[in-house]
Amino acid sequence: MAMVRVRDTAPELALRRELHRRGLRYRVDAAIPGLPRRRVDILFTKQRIVVFIDGCFWHGCSRHRSIPENNREWWAEKIAATRTRDHTTDHTLKEMGYQTLRFWEHEDVNTAADIVEATIRRALD
Ligand SMILES: [Zn+2]
């Protein structure tokens, strides 16, 4: 398993489809100026809202944390590094005036869409 960004995962596509169905428009896999070497899963440019759908394995979801037995320490370090990077990314985005919403891939798509939609509507007020 390579440490590359997996594009267009099923949970990500499901959320995008649901948001689109609700009439929301966004950019996907977007680069943000000032945020080097990072791409965001879903970007609402005007509202400055960013959405990430985090994979349970790579991002270390507490419910589905299952570190492989082989090379356990190496995996644990990889996952910890990803989490640290997530925090740094969130912090940087906040400093840049973006609001970040993160969801686990295991989360219900409608619940996630509700939260995104409410956040967008609030931002538009
Ligand atoms: Zn999970």
mmCIF file of N, CA and C and ligand atoms in Angstrom:
data_model
loop_
_atom_site.group_PDB
_atom_site.id
_atom_site.type_symbol
_atom_site.label_atom_id
_atom_site.label_comp_id
_atom_site.label_asym_id
_atom_site.label_seq_id
_atom_site.Cartn_x
_atom_site.Cartn_y
_atom_site.Cartn_z
ATOM 1 N N MET A 1 0.847 -1.199 0.000
ATOM 2 C CA MET A 1 0.000 0.000 0.000
ATOM 3 C C MET A 1 0.881 1.247 0.000
ATOM 4 N N ALA A 2 0.767 2.025 -1.003
ATOM 5 C CA ALA A 2 1.604 3.219 -1.088
ATOM 6 C C ALA A 2 0.915 4.391 -0.383
ATOM 7 N N MET A 3 1.755 5.306 0.092
ATOM 8 C CA MET A 3 1.218 6.447 0.839
ATOM 9 C C MET A 3 0.828 7.540 -0.159
ATOM 10 N N VAL A 4 -0.054 7.228 -1.036
ATOM 11 C CA VAL A 4 -0.506 8.223 -2.007
ATOM 12 C C VAL A 4 -1.953 8.559 -1.723
ATOM 13 N N ARG A 5 -2.327 9.710 -2.187
ATOM 14 C CA ARG A 5 -3.704 10.119 -1.987
ATOM 15 C C ARG A 5 -4.608 9.275 -2.870
ATOM 16 N N VAL A 6 -5.605 8.693 -2.254
ATOM 17 C CA VAL A 6 -6.568 7.917 -3.021
ATOM 18 C C VAL A 6 -7.669 8.870 -3.474
ATOM 19 N N ARG A 7 -7.805 8.975 -4.762
ATOM 20 C CA ARG A 7 -8.811 9.904 -5.288
ATOM 21 C C ARG A 7 -10.150 9.215 -5.462
ATOM 22 N N ASP A 8 -11.181 9.994 -5.249
ATOM 23 C CA ASP A 8 -12.522 9.523 -5.588
ATOM 24 C C ASP A 8 -12.887 8.206 -4.913
ATOM 25 N N THR A 9 -12.727 8.151 -3.614
ATOM 26 C CA THR A 9 -13.151 6.960 -2.890
ATOM 27 C C THR A 9 -14.679 6.911 -2.873
ATOM 28 N N ALA A 10 -15.217 5.742 -2.612
ATOM 29 C CA ALA A 10 -16.671 5.574 -2.619
ATOM 30 C C ALA A 10 -17.389 6.519 -1.636
ATOM 31 N N PRO A 11 -16.910 6.638 -0.391
ATOM 32 C CA PRO A 11 -17.596 7.551 0.538
ATOM 33 C C PRO A 11 -17.539 9.011 0.061
ATOM 34 N N GLU A 12 -16.426 9.353 -0.567
ATOM 35 C CA GLU A 12 -16.272 10.721 -1.080
ATOM 36 C C GLU A 12 -17.245 10.977 -2.230
ATOM 37 N N LEU A 13 -17.330 10.018 -3.122
ATOM 38 C CA LEU A 13 -18.255 10.146 -4.255
ATOM 39 C C LEU A 13 -19.698 10.226 -3.765
ATOM 40 N N ALA A 14 -20.027 9.422 -2.760
ATOM 41 C CA ALA A 14 -21.395 9.406 -2.234
ATOM 42 C C ALA A 14 -21.755 10.768 -1.653
ATOM 43 N N LEU A 15 -20.827 11.360 -0.912
ATOM 44 C CA LEU A 15 -21.109 12.673 -0.321
ATOM 45 C C LEU A 15 -21.217 13.737 -1.415
ATOM 46 N N ARG A 16 -20.309 13.681 -2.380
ATOM 47 C CA ARG A 16 -20.367 14.645 -3.481
ATOM 48 C C ARG A 16 -21.685 14.558 -4.220
ATOM 49 N N ARG A 17 -22.103 13.331 -4.487
ATOM 50 C CA ARG A 17 -23.360 13.116 -5.202
ATOM 51 C C ARG A 17 -24.538 13.698 -4.410
ATOM 52 N N GLU A 18 -24.535 13.463 -3.102
ATOM 53 C CA GLU A 18 -25.624 13.946 -2.262
ATOM 54 C C GLU A 18 -25.633 15.479 -2.191
ATOM 55 N N LEU A 19 -24.459 16.073 -2.071
ATOM 56 C CA LEU A 19 -24.379 17.542 -2.020
ATOM 57 C C LEU A 19 -24.856 18.142 -3.338
ATOM 58 N N HIS A 20 -24.467 17.501 -4.416
ATOM 59 C CA HIS A 20 -24.868 17.970 -5.741
ATOM 60 C C HIS A 20 -26.377 17.878 -5.902
ATOM 61 N N ARG A 21 -26.943 16.767 -5.428
ATOM 62 C CA ARG A 21 -28.393 16.554 -5.481
ATOM 63 C C ARG A 21 -29.133 17.670 -4.732
ATOM 64 N N ARG A 22 -28.478 18.183 -3.685
ATOM 65 C CA ARG A 22 -29.093 19.251 -2.885
ATOM 66 C C ARG A 22 -28.861 20.635 -3.482
ATOM 67 N N GLY A 23 -28.252 20.644 -4.642
ATOM 68 C CA GLY A 23 -28.071 21.912 -5.346
ATOM 69 C C GLY A 23 -26.813 22.677 -4.964
ATOM 70 N N LEU A 24 -25.936 22.023 -4.209
ATOM 71 C CA LEU A 24 -24.695 22.694 -3.826
ATOM 72 C C LEU A 24 -23.636 22.454 -4.904
ATOM 73 N N ARG A 25 -22.849 23.469 -5.173
ATOM 74 C CA ARG A 25 -21.810 23.356 -6.195
ATOM 75 C C ARG A 25 -20.454 23.643 -5.565
ATOM 76 N N TYR A 26 -19.456 22.885 -6.005
ATOM 77 C CA TYR A 26 -18.159 22.894 -5.324
ATOM 78 C C TYR A 26 -17.085 22.441 -6.282
ATOM 79 N N ARG A 27 -15.856 22.568 -5.867
ATOM 80 C CA ARG A 27 -14.740 22.007 -6.622
ATOM 81 C C ARG A 27 -14.232 20.783 -5.884
ATOM 82 N N VAL A 28 -13.671 19.834 -6.626
ATOM 83 C CA VAL A 28 -13.158 18.625 -5.981
ATOM 84 C C VAL A 28 -11.647 18.517 -6.176
ATOM 85 N N ASP A 29 -11.014 17.857 -5.207
ATOM 86 C CA ASP A 29 -9.567 17.634 -5.250
ATOM 87 C C ASP A 29 -8.855 18.943 -5.590
ATOM 88 N N ALA A 30 -9.178 19.957 -4.858
ATOM 89 C CA ALA A 30 -8.723 21.301 -5.199
ATOM 90 C C ALA A 30 -7.448 21.683 -4.460
ATOM 91 N N ALA A 31 -6.602 22.422 -5.167
ATOM 92 C CA ALA A 31 -5.426 23.008 -4.541
ATOM 93 C C ALA A 31 -5.817 24.378 -4.006
ATOM 94 N N ILE A 32 -5.234 24.755 -2.889
ATOM 95 C CA ILE A 32 -5.508 26.064 -2.319
ATOM 96 C C ILE A 32 -4.207 26.850 -2.266
ATOM 97 N N PRO A 33 -4.198 28.041 -2.869
ATOM 98 C CA PRO A 33 -2.968 28.850 -2.831
ATOM 99 C C PRO A 33 -2.563 29.098 -1.373
ATOM 100 N N GLY A 34 -1.297 28.905 -1.078
ATOM 101 C CA GLY A 34 -0.828 29.116 0.284
ATOM 102 C C GLY A 34 -0.847 27.848 1.117
ATOM 103 N N LEU A 35 -1.357 26.782 0.531
ATOM 104 C CA LEU A 35 -1.367 25.501 1.225
ATOM 105 C C LEU A 35 -0.627 24.489 0.354
ATOM 106 N N PRO A 36 0.686 24.518 0.433
ATOM 107 C CA PRO A 36 1.492 23.699 -0.476
ATOM 108 C C PRO A 36 1.359 22.201 -0.208
ATOM 109 N N ARG A 37 1.454 21.413 -1.247
ATOM 110 C CA ARG A 37 1.464 19.949 -1.186
ATOM 111 C C ARG A 37 0.222 19.355 -0.517
ATOM 112 N N ARG A 38 -0.864 20.102 -0.578
ATOM 113 C CA ARG A 38 -2.112 19.561 -0.032
ATOM 114 C C ARG A 38 -3.227 19.824 -1.019
ATOM 115 N N ARG A 39 -4.128 18.909 -1.098
ATOM 116 C CA ARG A 39 -5.336 19.131 -1.868
ATOM 117 C C ARG A 39 -6.507 18.847 -0.946
ATOM 118 N N VAL A 40 -7.582 19.529 -1.185
ATOM 119 C CA VAL A 40 -8.751 19.314 -0.333
ATOM 120 C C VAL A 40 -9.794 18.533 -1.135
ATOM 121 N N ASP A 41 -10.557 17.695 -0.450
ATOM 122 C CA ASP A 41 -11.494 16.809 -1.142
ATOM 123 C C ASP A 41 -12.611 17.606 -1.814
ATOM 124 N N ILE A 42 -13.195 18.504 -1.043
ATOM 125 C CA ILE A 42 -14.303 19.314 -1.558
ATOM 126 C C ILE A 42 -14.082 20.758 -1.122
ATOM 127 N N LEU A 43 -14.210 21.668 -2.061
ATOM 128 C CA LEU A 43 -13.971 23.080 -1.742
ATOM 129 C C LEU A 43 -15.149 23.946 -2.196
ATOM 130 N N PHE A 44 -15.668 24.718 -1.267
ATOM 131 C CA PHE A 44 -16.646 25.747 -1.590
ATOM 132 C C PHE A 44 -15.876 27.067 -1.583
ATOM 133 N N THR A 45 -15.500 27.494 -2.769
ATOM 134 C CA THR A 45 -14.554 28.591 -2.898
ATOM 135 C C THR A 45 -15.071 29.878 -2.257
ATOM 136 N N LYS A 46 -16.258 30.273 -2.658
ATOM 137 C CA LYS A 46 -16.773 31.567 -2.222
ATOM 138 C C LYS A 46 -16.998 31.610 -0.708
ATOM 139 N N GLN A 47 -17.512 30.514 -0.182
ATOM 140 C CA GLN A 47 -17.816 30.472 1.255
ATOM 141 C C GLN A 47 -16.586 30.139 2.092
ATOM 142 N N ARG A 48 -15.495 29.800 1.416
ATOM 143 C CA ARG A 48 -14.261 29.387 2.087
ATOM 144 C C ARG A 48 -14.510 28.250 3.081
ATOM 145 N N ILE A 49 -15.151 27.213 2.551
ATOM 146 C CA ILE A 49 -15.401 26.024 3.364
ATOM 147 C C ILE A 49 -14.780 24.820 2.664
ATOM 148 N N VAL A 50 -14.071 24.048 3.477
ATOM 149 C CA VAL A 50 -13.330 22.903 2.971
ATOM 150 C C VAL A 50 -13.869 21.641 3.636
ATOM 151 N N VAL A 51 -14.029 20.579 2.846
ATOM 152 C CA VAL A 51 -14.519 19.327 3.398
ATOM 153 C C VAL A 51 -13.515 18.214 3.112
ATOM 154 N N PHE A 52 -13.219 17.440 4.145
ATOM 155 C CA PHE A 52 -12.373 16.256 3.985
ATOM 156 C C PHE A 52 -13.169 15.023 4.386
ATOM 157 N N ILE A 53 -12.995 13.962 3.634
ATOM 158 C CA ILE A 53 -13.531 12.668 4.032
ATOM 159 C C ILE A 53 -12.316 11.804 4.334
ATOM 160 N N ASP A 54 -12.123 11.546 5.610
ATOM 161 C CA ASP A 54 -10.913 10.837 6.032
ATOM 162 C C ASP A 54 -11.116 9.326 6.043
ATOM 163 N N GLY A 55 -10.198 8.622 5.444
ATOM 164 C CA GLY A 55 -10.228 7.161 5.478
ATOM 165 C C GLY A 55 -9.923 6.670 6.880
ATOM 166 N N CYS A 56 -10.713 5.684 7.344
ATOM 167 C CA CYS A 56 -10.581 5.201 8.724
ATOM 168 C C CYS A 56 -9.187 4.646 9.004
ATOM 169 N N PHE A 57 -8.633 3.947 8.042
ATOM 170 C CA PHE A 57 -7.320 3.346 8.287
ATOM 171 C C PHE A 57 -6.219 4.397 8.363
ATOM 172 N N TRP A 58 -6.065 5.166 7.304
ATOM 173 C CA TRP A 58 -4.937 6.091 7.227
ATOM 174 C C TRP A 58 -5.003 7.197 8.259
ATOM 175 N N HIS A 59 -6.218 7.616 8.586
ATOM 176 C CA HIS A 59 -6.348 8.748 9.499
ATOM 177 C C HIS A 59 -6.588 8.295 10.937
ATOM 178 N N GLY A 60 -6.611 6.978 11.150
ATOM 179 C CA GLY A 60 -6.652 6.439 12.502
ATOM 180 C C GLY A 60 -7.950 6.650 13.243
ATOM 181 N N CYS A 61 -9.064 6.330 12.593
ATOM 182 C CA CYS A 61 -10.368 6.410 13.250
ATOM 183 C C CYS A 61 -10.389 5.499 14.474
ATOM 184 N N SER A 62 -10.891 6.009 15.605
ATOM 185 C CA SER A 62 -10.819 5.225 16.848
ATOM 186 C C SER A 62 -11.750 4.017 16.800
ATOM 187 N N ARG A 63 -12.789 4.094 15.980
ATOM 188 C CA ARG A 63 -13.727 2.982 15.904
ATOM 189 C C ARG A 63 -13.186 1.836 15.040
ATOM 190 N N HIS A 64 -12.437 2.198 14.020
ATOM 191 C CA HIS A 64 -11.962 1.166 13.094
ATOM 192 C C HIS A 64 -10.442 1.088 13.035
ATOM 193 N N ARG A 65 -9.830 1.518 14.119
ATOM 194 C CA ARG A 65 -8.375 1.472 14.131
ATOM 195 C C ARG A 65 -7.927 0.016 14.156
ATOM 196 N N SER A 66 -7.265 -0.410 13.125
ATOM 197 C CA SER A 66 -6.764 -1.778 13.083
ATOM 198 C C SER A 66 -5.387 -1.729 12.460
ATOM 199 N N ILE A 67 -4.405 -1.606 13.289
ATOM 200 C CA ILE A 67 -3.033 -1.523 12.795
ATOM 201 C C ILE A 67 -2.562 -2.941 12.472
ATOM 202 N N PRO A 68 -2.054 -3.143 11.250
ATOM 203 C CA PRO A 68 -1.615 -4.493 10.867
ATOM 204 C C PRO A 68 -0.566 -5.044 11.832
ATOM 205 N N GLU A 69 -0.615 -6.348 12.053
ATOM 206 C CA GLU A 69 0.329 -6.995 12.974
ATOM 207 C C GLU A 69 1.768 -6.892 12.475
ATOM 208 N N ASN A 70 1.928 -7.057 11.166
ATOM 209 C CA ASN A 70 3.270 -6.940 10.591
ATOM 210 C C ASN A 70 3.713 -5.486 10.571
ATOM 211 N N ASN A 71 4.935 -5.234 10.993
ATOM 212 C CA ASN A 71 5.472 -3.861 10.993
ATOM 213 C C ASN A 71 4.576 -2.898 11.764
ATOM 214 N N ARG A 72 4.070 -3.369 12.854
ATOM 215 C CA ARG A 72 3.095 -2.625 13.635
ATOM 216 C C ARG A 72 3.557 -1.197 13.944
ATOM 217 N N GLU A 73 4.800 -1.104 14.383
ATOM 218 C CA GLU A 73 5.319 0.198 14.791
ATOM 219 C C GLU A 73 5.392 1.171 13.614
ATOM 220 N N TRP A 74 5.809 0.627 12.472
ATOM 221 C CA TRP A 74 5.925 1.432 11.261
ATOM 222 C C TRP A 74 4.558 1.989 10.862
ATOM 223 N N TRP A 75 3.542 1.132 10.895
ATOM 224 C CA TRP A 75 2.184 1.571 10.557
ATOM 225 C C TRP A 75 1.682 2.614 11.547
ATOM 226 N N ALA A 76 1.931 2.337 12.825
ATOM 227 C CA ALA A 76 1.462 3.257 13.866
ATOM 228 C C ALA A 76 2.067 4.642 13.654
ATOM 229 N N GLU A 77 3.336 4.667 13.276
ATOM 230 C CA GLU A 77 4.012 5.938 13.012
ATOM 231 C C GLU A 77 3.427 6.647 11.800
ATOM 232 N N LYS A 78 3.155 5.858 10.766
ATOM 233 C CA LYS A 78 2.560 6.421 9.535
ATOM 234 C C LYS A 78 1.221 7.089 9.852
ATOM 235 N N ILE A 79 0.415 6.376 10.612
ATOM 236 C CA ILE A 79 -0.929 6.876 10.919
ATOM 237 C C ILE A 79 -0.833 8.115 11.815
ATOM 238 N N ALA A 80 0.079 8.059 12.781
ATOM 239 C CA ALA A 80 0.280 9.226 13.658
ATOM 240 C C ALA A 80 0.727 10.436 12.840
ATOM 241 N N ALA A 81 1.597 10.181 11.847
ATOM 242 C CA ALA A 81 2.094 11.277 11.005
ATOM 243 C C ALA A 81 0.947 11.886 10.193
ATOM 244 N N THR A 82 0.052 11.028 9.716
ATOM 245 C CA THR A 82 -1.095 11.517 8.958
ATOM 246 C C THR A 82 -1.977 12.403 9.831
ATOM 247 N N ARG A 83 -2.183 11.955 11.065
ATOM 248 C CA ARG A 83 -3.030 12.732 11.984
ATOM 249 C C ARG A 83 -2.400 14.098 12.289
ATOM 250 N N THR A 84 -1.100 14.081 12.504
ATOM 251 C CA THR A 84 -0.398 15.335 12.761
ATOM 252 C C THR A 84 -0.538 16.276 11.569
ATOM 253 N N ARG A 85 -0.382 15.700 10.365
ATOM 254 C CA ARG A 85 -0.491 16.495 9.150
ATOM 255 C C ARG A 85 -1.910 17.058 9.007
ATOM 256 N N ASP A 86 -2.912 16.257 9.361
ATOM 257 C CA ASP A 86 -4.303 16.730 9.320
ATOM 258 C C ASP A 86 -4.481 17.951 10.218
ATOM 259 N N HIS A 87 -3.930 17.854 11.432
ATOM 260 C CA HIS A 87 -4.073 18.969 12.376
ATOM 261 C C HIS A 87 -3.396 20.230 11.841
ATOM 262 N N THR A 88 -2.201 20.044 11.287
ATOM 263 C CA THR A 88 -1.468 21.176 10.718
ATOM 264 C C THR A 88 -2.272 21.799 9.580
ATOM 265 N N THR A 89 -2.819 20.945 8.721
ATOM 266 C CA THR A 89 -3.622 21.428 7.597
ATOM 267 C C THR A 89 -4.816 22.228 8.095
ATOM 268 N N ASP A 90 -5.534 21.679 9.085
ATOM 269 C CA ASP A 90 -6.708 22.379 9.634
ATOM 270 C C ASP A 90 -6.305 23.736 10.197
ATOM 271 N N HIS A 91 -5.184 23.736 10.911
ATOM 272 C CA HIS A 91 -4.709 24.967 11.534
ATOM 273 C C HIS A 91 -4.376 26.019 10.476
ATOM 274 N N THR A 92 -3.648 25.580 9.456
ATOM 275 C CA THR A 92 -3.259 26.501 8.380
ATOM 276 C C THR A 92 -4.494 27.052 7.678
ATOM 277 N N LEU A 93 -5.432 26.181 7.381
ATOM 278 C CA LEU A 93 -6.661 26.620 6.707
ATOM 279 C C LEU A 93 -7.412 27.636 7.563
ATOM 280 N N LYS A 94 -7.443 27.391 8.860
ATOM 281 C CA LYS A 94 -8.131 28.310 9.769
ATOM 282 C C LYS A 94 -7.485 29.688 9.728
ATOM 283 N N GLU A 95 -6.151 29.664 9.771
ATOM 284 C CA GLU A 95 -5.408 30.931 9.706
ATOM 285 C C GLU A 95 -5.714 31.686 8.420
ATOM 286 N N MET A 96 -5.987 30.914 7.351
ATOM 287 C CA MET A 96 -6.276 31.516 6.056
ATOM 288 C C MET A 96 -7.743 31.899 5.906
ATOM 289 N N GLY A 97 -8.506 31.672 6.961
ATOM 290 C CA GLY A 97 -9.904 32.077 6.933
ATOM 291 C C GLY A 97 -10.855 31.040 6.369
ATOM 292 N N TYR A 98 -10.391 29.796 6.314
ATOM 293 C CA TYR A 98 -11.261 28.720 5.857
ATOM 294 C C TYR A 98 -11.849 27.976 7.041
ATOM 295 N N GLN A 99 -13.056 27.491 6.832
ATOM 296 C CA GLN A 99 -13.671 26.620 7.815
ATOM 297 C C GLN A 99 -13.527 25.192 7.300
ATOM 298 N N THR A 100 -13.072 24.312 8.168
ATOM 299 C CA THR A 100 -12.834 22.931 7.756
ATOM 300 C C THR A 100 -13.835 21.976 8.385
ATOM 301 N N LEU A 101 -14.419 21.128 7.562
ATOM 302 C CA LEU A 101 -15.303 20.072 8.053
ATOM 303 C C LEU A 101 -14.663 18.733 7.706
ATOM 304 N N ARG A 102 -14.506 17.898 8.714
ATOM 305 C CA ARG A 102 -13.924 16.576 8.472
ATOM 306 C C ARG A 102 -14.917 15.488 8.832
ATOM 307 N N PHE A 103 -15.019 14.514 7.960
ATOM 308 C CA PHE A 103 -15.884 13.377 8.236
ATOM 309 C C PHE A 103 -15.085 12.098 8.060
ATOM 310 N N TRP A 104 -15.467 11.073 8.844
ATOM 311 C CA TRP A 104 -14.879 9.746 8.645
ATOM 312 C C TRP A 104 -15.600 9.078 7.500
ATOM 313 N N GLU A 105 -14.886 8.227 6.817
ATOM 314 C CA GLU A 105 -15.517 7.514 5.704
ATOM 315 C C GLU A 105 -16.662 6.632 6.194
ATOM 316 N N HIS A 106 -16.676 6.281 7.485
ATOM 317 C CA HIS A 106 -17.752 5.413 7.985
ATOM 318 C C HIS A 106 -19.018 6.195 8.339
ATOM 319 N N GLU A 107 -18.939 7.506 8.325
ATOM 320 C CA GLU A 107 -20.095 8.311 8.736
ATOM 321 C C GLU A 107 -21.211 8.276 7.701
ATOM 322 N N ASP A 108 -22.413 8.394 8.190
ATOM 323 C CA ASP A 108 -23.588 8.372 7.329
ATOM 324 C C ASP A 108 -23.562 9.561 6.361
ATOM 325 N N VAL A 109 -23.775 9.271 5.095
ATOM 326 C CA VAL A 109 -23.637 10.295 4.066
ATOM 327 C C VAL A 109 -24.682 11.410 4.219
ATOM 328 N N ASN A 110 -25.877 11.050 4.628
ATOM 329 C CA ASN A 110 -26.916 12.081 4.773
ATOM 330 C C ASN A 110 -26.643 13.001 5.953
ATOM 331 N N THR A 111 -26.149 12.424 7.025
ATOM 332 C CA THR A 111 -25.793 13.222 8.193
ATOM 333 C C THR A 111 -24.673 14.196 7.837
ATOM 334 N N ALA A 112 -23.676 13.687 7.126
ATOM 335 C CA ALA A 112 -22.562 14.538 6.707
ATOM 336 C C ALA A 112 -23.068 15.644 5.784
ATOM 337 N N ALA A 113 -23.930 15.275 4.842
ATOM 338 C CA ALA A 113 -24.476 16.260 3.895
ATOM 339 C C ALA A 113 -25.295 17.322 4.629
ATOM 340 N N ASP A 114 -26.042 16.902 5.659
ATOM 341 C CA ASP A 114 -26.819 17.862 6.460
ATOM 342 C C ASP A 114 -25.902 18.911 7.077
ATOM 343 N N ILE A 115 -24.799 18.446 7.632
ATOM 344 C CA ILE A 115 -23.863 19.350 8.308
ATOM 345 C C ILE A 115 -23.230 20.309 7.295
ATOM 346 N N VAL A 116 -22.818 19.761 6.156
ATOM 347 C CA VAL A 116 -22.210 20.610 5.127
ATOM 348 C C VAL A 116 -23.220 21.643 4.640
ATOM 349 N N GLU A 117 -24.416 21.177 4.347
ATOM 350 C CA GLU A 117 -25.441 22.075 3.824
ATOM 351 C C GLU A 117 -25.748 23.194 4.817
ATOM 352 N N ALA A 118 -25.908 22.837 6.091
ATOM 353 C CA ALA A 118 -26.210 23.839 7.120
ATOM 354 C C ALA A 118 -25.075 24.862 7.221
ATOM 355 N N THR A 119 -23.857 24.372 7.133
ATOM 356 C CA THR A 119 -22.694 25.262 7.229
ATOM 357 C C THR A 119 -22.660 26.222 6.044
ATOM 358 N N ILE A 120 -22.956 25.695 4.863
ATOM 359 C CA ILE A 120 -22.963 26.531 3.653
ATOM 360 C C ILE A 120 -24.059 27.583 3.741
ATOM 361 N N ARG A 121 -25.252 27.153 4.134
ATOM 362 C CA ARG A 121 -26.370 28.097 4.223
ATOM 363 C C ARG A 121 -26.058 29.214 5.221
ATOM 364 N N ARG A 122 -25.434 28.832 6.329
ATOM 365 C CA ARG A 122 -25.058 29.831 7.343
ATOM 366 C C ARG A 122 -24.055 30.823 6.776
ATOM 367 N N ALA A 123 -23.108 30.289 5.997
ATOM 368 C CA ALA A 123 -22.067 31.135 5.429
ATOM 369 C C ALA A 123 -22.645 32.111 4.413
ATOM 370 N N LEU A 124 -23.753 31.718 3.793
ATOM 371 C CA LEU A 124 -24.352 32.570 2.774
ATOM 372 C C LEU A 124 -25.210 33.679 3.361
ATOM 373 N N ASP A 125 -25.598 33.517 4.628
ATOM 374 C CA ASP A 125 -26.452 34.533 5.269
ATOM 375 C C ASP A 125 -25.736 35.858 5.431
HETATM 376 ZN ZN ZN B 1 -14.141 4.505 11.058
#
